[in-house]
Short mmCIF file of C-alpha atoms in Angstrom, two decimals:
data_model
loop_
_atom_site.label_atom_id
_atom_site.label_comp_id
_atom_site.label_asym_id
_atom_site.label_seq_id
_atom_site.Cartn_x
_atom_site.Cartn_y
_atom_site.Cartn_z
CA MET S 1 47.33 -33.44 -39.28
CA THR S 2 50.76 -33.97 -40.65
CA SER S 3 52.58 -31.02 -42.63
CA GLY S 4 52.36 -33.17 -45.75
CA GLN S 5 48.44 -33.32 -45.48
CA LEU S 6 48.43 -29.72 -44.98
CA GLU S 7 50.46 -28.96 -47.88
CA SER S 8 48.36 -31.30 -50.05
CA LEU S 9 45.22 -29.41 -48.93
CA TYR S 10 47.20 -26.17 -49.72
CA ASP S 11 48.02 -27.13 -53.21
CA ALA S 12 44.56 -28.62 -53.81
CA HIS S 13 42.43 -25.79 -52.76
CA ALA S 14 44.53 -22.45 -52.00
CA GLN S 15 43.93 -21.21 -55.34
CA ASN S 16 39.95 -21.20 -54.84
CA VAL S 17 40.50 -19.85 -51.48
CA PHE S 18 42.39 -17.13 -52.81
CA ALA S 19 40.18 -16.16 -55.62
CA PHE S 20 37.19 -16.26 -53.35
CA LEU S 21 38.76 -13.96 -50.63
CA LEU S 22 40.30 -11.78 -53.26
CA HIS S 23 36.74 -11.09 -54.65
CA LEU S 24 35.66 -10.30 -50.97
CA THR S 25 38.24 -8.13 -49.91
CA ARG S 26 39.64 -6.86 -53.20
CA CYS S 27 43.09 -6.32 -51.53
CA GLU S 28 45.92 -8.44 -52.04
CA HIS S 29 47.59 -7.94 -48.58
CA LEU S 30 44.40 -8.41 -46.83
CA THR S 31 43.82 -11.79 -48.69
CA ARG S 32 46.95 -13.02 -47.89
CA ASP S 33 46.21 -12.10 -44.07
CA LEU S 34 43.03 -13.91 -44.34
CA MET S 35 44.37 -16.96 -46.13
CA GLN S 36 47.14 -17.31 -43.33
CA GLU S 37 44.17 -17.14 -40.88
CA VAL S 38 42.27 -19.85 -42.66
CA PHE S 39 45.30 -22.24 -42.83
CA LEU S 40 46.01 -21.42 -39.12
CA ARG S 41 42.65 -22.44 -37.94
CA LEU S 42 42.88 -25.56 -40.07
CA ALA S 43 46.26 -26.46 -38.61
CA ARG S 44 44.93 -25.76 -34.91
CA ARG S 45 41.82 -27.79 -35.08
CA PRO S 46 42.33 -30.46 -37.93
CA ARG S 47 39.53 -32.36 -36.47
CA LEU S 48 37.01 -29.98 -37.87
CA LEU S 49 37.76 -30.70 -41.31
CA VAL S 50 35.17 -32.70 -42.99
CA LEU S 51 35.09 -35.04 -45.80
CA LYS S 52 34.56 -32.25 -48.50
CA PRO S 53 37.45 -29.84 -47.74
CA ARG S 54 36.81 -27.15 -50.20
CA PRO S 55 33.35 -25.90 -49.02
CA TYR S 56 34.80 -26.13 -45.57
CA LEU S 57 37.63 -24.10 -46.48
CA LEU S 58 35.55 -21.39 -48.21
CA ARG S 59 33.27 -21.31 -45.15
CA LEU S 60 36.46 -20.90 -43.12
CA ALA S 61 37.46 -18.03 -45.31
CA HIS S 62 34.13 -16.23 -45.36
CA HIS S 63 34.28 -16.48 -41.49
CA ALA S 64 37.73 -14.93 -41.49
CA TRP S 65 36.65 -12.31 -43.41
CA ILE S 66 33.58 -11.47 -41.45
CA ASP S 67 35.62 -11.48 -38.35
CA HIS S 68 37.97 -9.03 -40.12
CA VAL S 69 35.18 -6.78 -41.07
CA ARG S 70 33.86 -6.89 -37.54
CA ARG S 71 37.17 -6.10 -36.07
CA ASP S 72 38.10 -3.28 -38.40
CA VAL S 73 34.79 -1.48 -39.53
CA VAL S 74 36.45 1.59 -40.86
CA ARG S 75 39.22 -0.03 -42.61
CA ALA S 76 36.84 -2.65 -44.48
CA ARG S 77 34.82 0.58 -45.64
CA THR S 78 37.70 2.48 -46.94
CA LEU S 79 38.88 -0.60 -48.90
CA GLU S 80 35.46 -1.06 -50.26
CA GLN S 81 35.16 2.67 -51.47
CA SER S 82 38.94 2.58 -52.93
CA PHE S 83 38.35 -0.39 -54.85
CA SER S 84 34.68 0.63 -56.34
CA SER S 85 35.94 1.35 -59.75
CA LEU S 86 37.79 -1.08 -62.27
CA ASP S 87 38.81 -4.13 -60.01
CA ALA S 88 42.36 -4.79 -61.26
CA ASN S 89 43.03 -6.62 -58.35
CA CYS S 90 40.92 -9.81 -58.94
CA PHE S 91 41.31 -10.29 -62.55
CA PRO S 92 44.28 -10.52 -64.89
CA PRO S 93 44.36 -8.10 -68.04
CA PRO S 94 41.39 -8.72 -70.50
CA SER S 95 42.02 -10.64 -73.91
CA ARG S 96 43.44 -8.81 -76.64
CA ASP S 97 40.34 -9.12 -78.62
CA ALA S 98 38.70 -5.48 -78.64
CA GLU S 99 35.12 -6.43 -78.08
CA GLN S 100 35.71 -9.05 -75.69
CA ALA S 101 38.00 -6.83 -73.81
CA GLU S 102 35.40 -4.03 -73.46
CA LEU S 103 32.86 -6.52 -72.26
CA SER S 104 35.00 -8.08 -69.71
CA THR S 105 36.09 -4.62 -68.64
CA LEU S 106 32.22 -3.67 -68.07
CA LEU S 107 31.56 -6.81 -66.24
CA ILE S 108 34.71 -6.42 -63.76
CA ASN S 109 33.40 -2.90 -63.36
CA GLY S 110 30.03 -4.04 -62.80
CA LEU S 111 31.27 -6.81 -60.23
CA ALA S 112 33.23 -4.27 -58.38
CA ALA S 113 30.29 -2.18 -58.05
CA LEU S 114 28.27 -4.73 -56.36
CA PRO S 115 28.05 -5.33 -52.74
CA ALA S 116 30.48 -7.63 -50.87
CA GLU S 117 27.46 -10.18 -50.07
CA GLN S 118 26.44 -10.29 -53.47
CA ARG S 119 29.98 -10.72 -54.84
CA ALA S 120 30.31 -13.56 -52.46
CA VAL S 121 27.04 -15.32 -53.85
CA VAL S 122 28.39 -14.38 -57.64
CA HIS S 123 31.57 -15.84 -57.01
CA LEU S 124 30.44 -19.07 -55.30
CA LYS S 125 28.02 -19.65 -58.16
CA ILE S 126 30.14 -18.77 -61.27
CA TRP S 127 33.52 -20.02 -60.21
CA GLU S 128 32.91 -22.65 -57.70
CA ASN S 129 29.50 -24.10 -59.37
CA LEU S 130 28.09 -24.47 -56.00
CA THR S 131 24.16 -24.85 -55.68
CA PHE S 132 22.13 -22.07 -53.80
CA ARG S 133 21.78 -24.63 -50.80
CA GLN S 134 25.49 -25.00 -50.87
CA ILE S 135 26.11 -21.17 -50.96
CA GLY S 136 23.57 -20.80 -48.45
CA VAL S 137 25.43 -23.28 -46.02
CA THR S 138 28.95 -21.65 -46.79
CA LEU S 139 27.68 -18.25 -46.21
CA ASP S 140 25.29 -18.81 -43.20
CA ILE S 141 22.51 -17.57 -45.15
CA PRO S 142 19.05 -19.33 -46.22
CA THR S 143 18.93 -20.54 -49.59
CA HIS S 144 16.31 -18.18 -50.90
CA THR S 145 18.57 -15.36 -49.53
CA ALA S 146 21.53 -16.73 -51.83
CA ALA S 147 19.34 -17.05 -54.75
CA SER S 148 17.73 -13.39 -54.59
CA ARG S 149 21.14 -12.03 -54.07
CA TYR S 150 22.38 -13.82 -57.16
CA ARG S 151 19.42 -12.47 -58.93
CA TYR S 152 20.05 -9.13 -57.91
CA ALA S 153 23.75 -9.01 -58.94
CA LEU S 154 23.04 -10.19 -62.13
CA ASP S 155 20.38 -7.64 -62.84
CA LYS S 156 22.85 -5.04 -61.79
CA LEU S 157 25.53 -6.52 -64.01
CA ARG S 158 23.08 -6.54 -67.09
CA SER S 159 22.58 -2.96 -66.33
CA ALA S 160 26.19 -2.20 -66.21
CA ILE S 161 26.92 -3.48 -69.68
CA ARG S 162 23.48 -2.36 -71.30
CA PRO S 163 24.75 1.03 -72.44
CA SER S 164 27.87 -0.30 -74.12
CA LEU S 165 25.59 -2.97 -76.02
CA GLU S 166 23.15 -0.27 -77.04
CA ASN S 167 25.99 1.93 -78.49
CA GLU S 168 27.18 -1.01 -80.46
CA ARG S 169 24.06 -1.96 -81.83
CA ALA S 170 23.48 1.95 -82.64
CA MET C 1 21.85 -9.47 -73.08
CA ASN C 2 19.86 -11.89 -70.87
CA ALA C 3 21.03 -13.40 -67.57
CA PRO C 4 22.31 -16.69 -68.88
CA GLU C 5 24.55 -14.77 -71.46
CA VAL C 6 25.76 -12.81 -68.53
CA GLU C 7 26.55 -15.81 -66.56
CA GLN C 8 28.44 -17.24 -69.86
CA HIS C 9 30.43 -14.02 -70.06
CA LEU C 10 31.41 -14.13 -66.36
CA THR C 11 32.68 -17.80 -66.60
CA MET C 12 35.00 -16.55 -69.21
CA LEU C 13 36.60 -14.29 -67.05
CA ALA C 14 39.68 -16.11 -65.31
CA THR C 15 40.43 -15.28 -61.96
CA ARG C 16 44.01 -14.20 -60.69
CA ARG C 17 46.68 -16.73 -60.14
CA LEU C 18 47.57 -17.49 -56.46
CA PRO C 19 51.18 -15.99 -56.04
CA GLU C 20 53.47 -19.05 -55.55
CA SER C 21 55.50 -17.11 -53.11
CA TRP C 22 52.70 -17.38 -50.61
CA LYS C 23 52.91 -20.97 -50.06
CA ARG C 24 55.90 -21.34 -47.95
CA GLY C 25 55.06 -18.62 -45.65
CA ILE C 26 51.40 -19.76 -44.94
CA LEU C 27 52.45 -23.21 -44.55
CA LEU C 28 55.38 -22.37 -42.28
CA ALA C 29 53.11 -20.25 -40.07
CA SER C 30 50.37 -22.97 -40.05
CA GLU C 31 53.06 -25.82 -39.21
CA ALA C 32 54.23 -23.69 -36.23
CA ALA C 33 50.50 -23.44 -34.93
CA ARG C 34 49.84 -27.19 -35.30
CA PRO C 35 49.12 -28.63 -31.89
CA ARG C 36 52.15 -31.02 -30.82
CA ALA C 37 50.94 -32.20 -27.73
CA LEU C 38 49.28 -35.59 -27.40
CA PHE C 39 45.47 -35.30 -27.56
CA VAL C 40 43.66 -35.88 -24.31
CA PRO C 41 40.14 -36.41 -24.19
CA ARG C 42 38.10 -33.86 -22.11
CA PHE C 43 36.80 -36.59 -19.70
CA VAL C 44 40.24 -37.72 -18.87
CA GLU C 45 41.61 -34.16 -18.44
CA ARG C 46 38.45 -33.88 -16.05
CA ALA C 47 39.17 -37.07 -14.18
CA ALA C 48 42.54 -35.96 -13.62
CA TRP C 49 41.72 -32.48 -12.26
CA SER C 50 39.45 -34.28 -10.10
CA ALA C 51 41.87 -36.50 -8.85
CA ILE C 52 44.17 -33.89 -8.03
CA ALA C 53 41.59 -31.92 -6.32
CA ALA C 54 40.54 -34.93 -4.09
CA ALA C 55 44.21 -35.59 -3.15
CA TRP C 56 44.83 -31.84 -1.98
CA LEU C 57 41.37 -31.94 -0.02
CA ALA C 58 42.81 -35.18 1.70
CA ILE C 59 46.07 -33.62 2.66
CA ALA C 60 44.47 -30.42 3.91
CA ALA C 61 42.24 -32.59 6.04
CA LEU C 62 45.05 -34.74 7.51
CA ARG C 63 47.11 -31.32 8.21
CA THR C 64 44.19 -30.16 10.22
CA THR C 65 44.13 -33.09 12.36
CA THR C 66 47.68 -33.21 13.58
CA PRO C 67 48.32 -32.09 17.23
CA PHE C 68 48.90 -28.20 17.67
CA ILE C 69 50.42 -26.84 20.56
CA ALA C 70 49.33 -23.52 21.19
CA PRO C 71 51.72 -20.80 22.15
CA PRO C 72 51.84 -19.96 25.99
CA SER C 73 50.09 -17.18 27.28
CA GLY C 74 51.71 -14.64 29.26
CA PRO C 75 55.46 -13.17 28.85
CA PRO C 76 57.73 -15.28 26.94
CA MET C 77 59.93 -17.56 28.78
CA SER C 78 63.71 -17.13 28.66
CA THR C 79 66.05 -19.60 27.58
CA ARG C 80 67.05 -20.18 31.14
CA ASP C 81 63.70 -20.49 32.52
CA VAL C 82 62.81 -23.11 29.80
CA ALA C 83 65.79 -25.08 30.80
CA ALA C 84 65.06 -24.74 34.36
CA HIS C 85 61.45 -25.85 33.95
CA TRP C 86 61.95 -28.18 31.17
CA ASN C 87 60.68 -31.60 32.86
CA GLN C 88 57.40 -29.50 34.16
CA ILE C 89 56.77 -28.14 30.77
CA ARG C 90 57.10 -31.66 29.07
CA LEU C 91 54.86 -33.27 31.58
CA TYR C 92 52.32 -30.57 31.35
CA ALA C 93 52.38 -30.74 27.59
CA VAL C 94 52.12 -34.56 27.46
CA ALA C 95 49.35 -34.59 30.02
CA GLU C 96 47.44 -31.70 28.33
CA PHE C 97 47.71 -32.99 24.80
CA VAL C 98 47.81 -36.72 25.08
CA PRO C 99 44.84 -38.76 26.42
CA VAL C 100 45.48 -40.63 29.49
CA ASP C 101 44.87 -44.07 28.08
CA GLU C 102 47.55 -43.36 25.35
CA SER C 103 50.23 -42.16 27.37
CA ALA C 104 52.78 -44.25 25.62
CA THR C 105 51.54 -43.96 21.98
CA PRO C 106 53.17 -42.30 19.00
CA ALA C 107 51.15 -39.39 20.12
CA HIS C 108 53.03 -38.85 23.10
CA ILE C 109 56.45 -39.09 21.05
CA HIS C 110 55.27 -36.64 18.63
CA ILE C 111 54.59 -33.98 21.43
CA GLU C 112 57.92 -34.50 22.95
CA GLN C 113 59.48 -34.28 19.58
CA GLU C 114 57.79 -30.91 18.81
CA LEU C 115 58.64 -29.64 22.49
CA ILE C 116 62.40 -30.55 21.76
CA ILE C 117 62.49 -28.93 18.31
CA HIS C 118 60.46 -25.67 19.16
CA ILE C 119 60.56 -24.96 22.89
CA ARG C 120 63.93 -26.55 24.43
CA PRO C 121 66.82 -24.41 24.21
CA ARG C 122 69.87 -25.83 22.56
CA SER C 123 72.36 -26.81 25.02
#
């Protein structure tokens, strides 16, 4: 693989890999390290690149994250706890529309409270538009597990925003 | 709010933009890690290693078949003794290590060369 090919892959897919990793790690420094790892792996073994690079890169990113968690369980747990409130790292500031902004904040908080496995599924479903089968392949889990994680995640998000909506109606 | 509505609101949340400054660093590091050597298929590599191993074994086998002159038993001979008994030493060695019917073959010459190099005192 030439440096030009590597650069065009970066231009085409780095934003998606970045967003996925940021949702998993919720730490910008760690995301940068893992992105570096993903592109290093790609550069070392370009023959592994398949016809559709994006699912493959997301899969590589997920593997890099799992490797990191296995390597440094304590640090990963600390990070998970430290970002359990409003996840300002992953999203830009909400819009100026007060109602929309409040809902966005609630959803972001709800996402932050989800376990990493569910966050990964939600990210791939909502922002990558993958099917549950593709999500299963990307995360190395059965299709029905991906679907059930997504369902649990949505239930939790609905619970997270329900009090606010009830207050509004009252 | 039902699940599709939650999904719709989620899709409206924009994810953060990738910092532009990362690109150069990541690509430079990846470039450095890129394998530059010519790709050699595994079977070619195995064949090359097998050839090297076979050559080494052949050389080792040849080396062990070269004549070996054992050191003499008893007290070491002085330079003077060797000089005095040179003809006997030479005749003994040739008779001992060269078969009778090949007395004028290269093996004979080889024995004499070994004796001259290793035993005969310099004049």
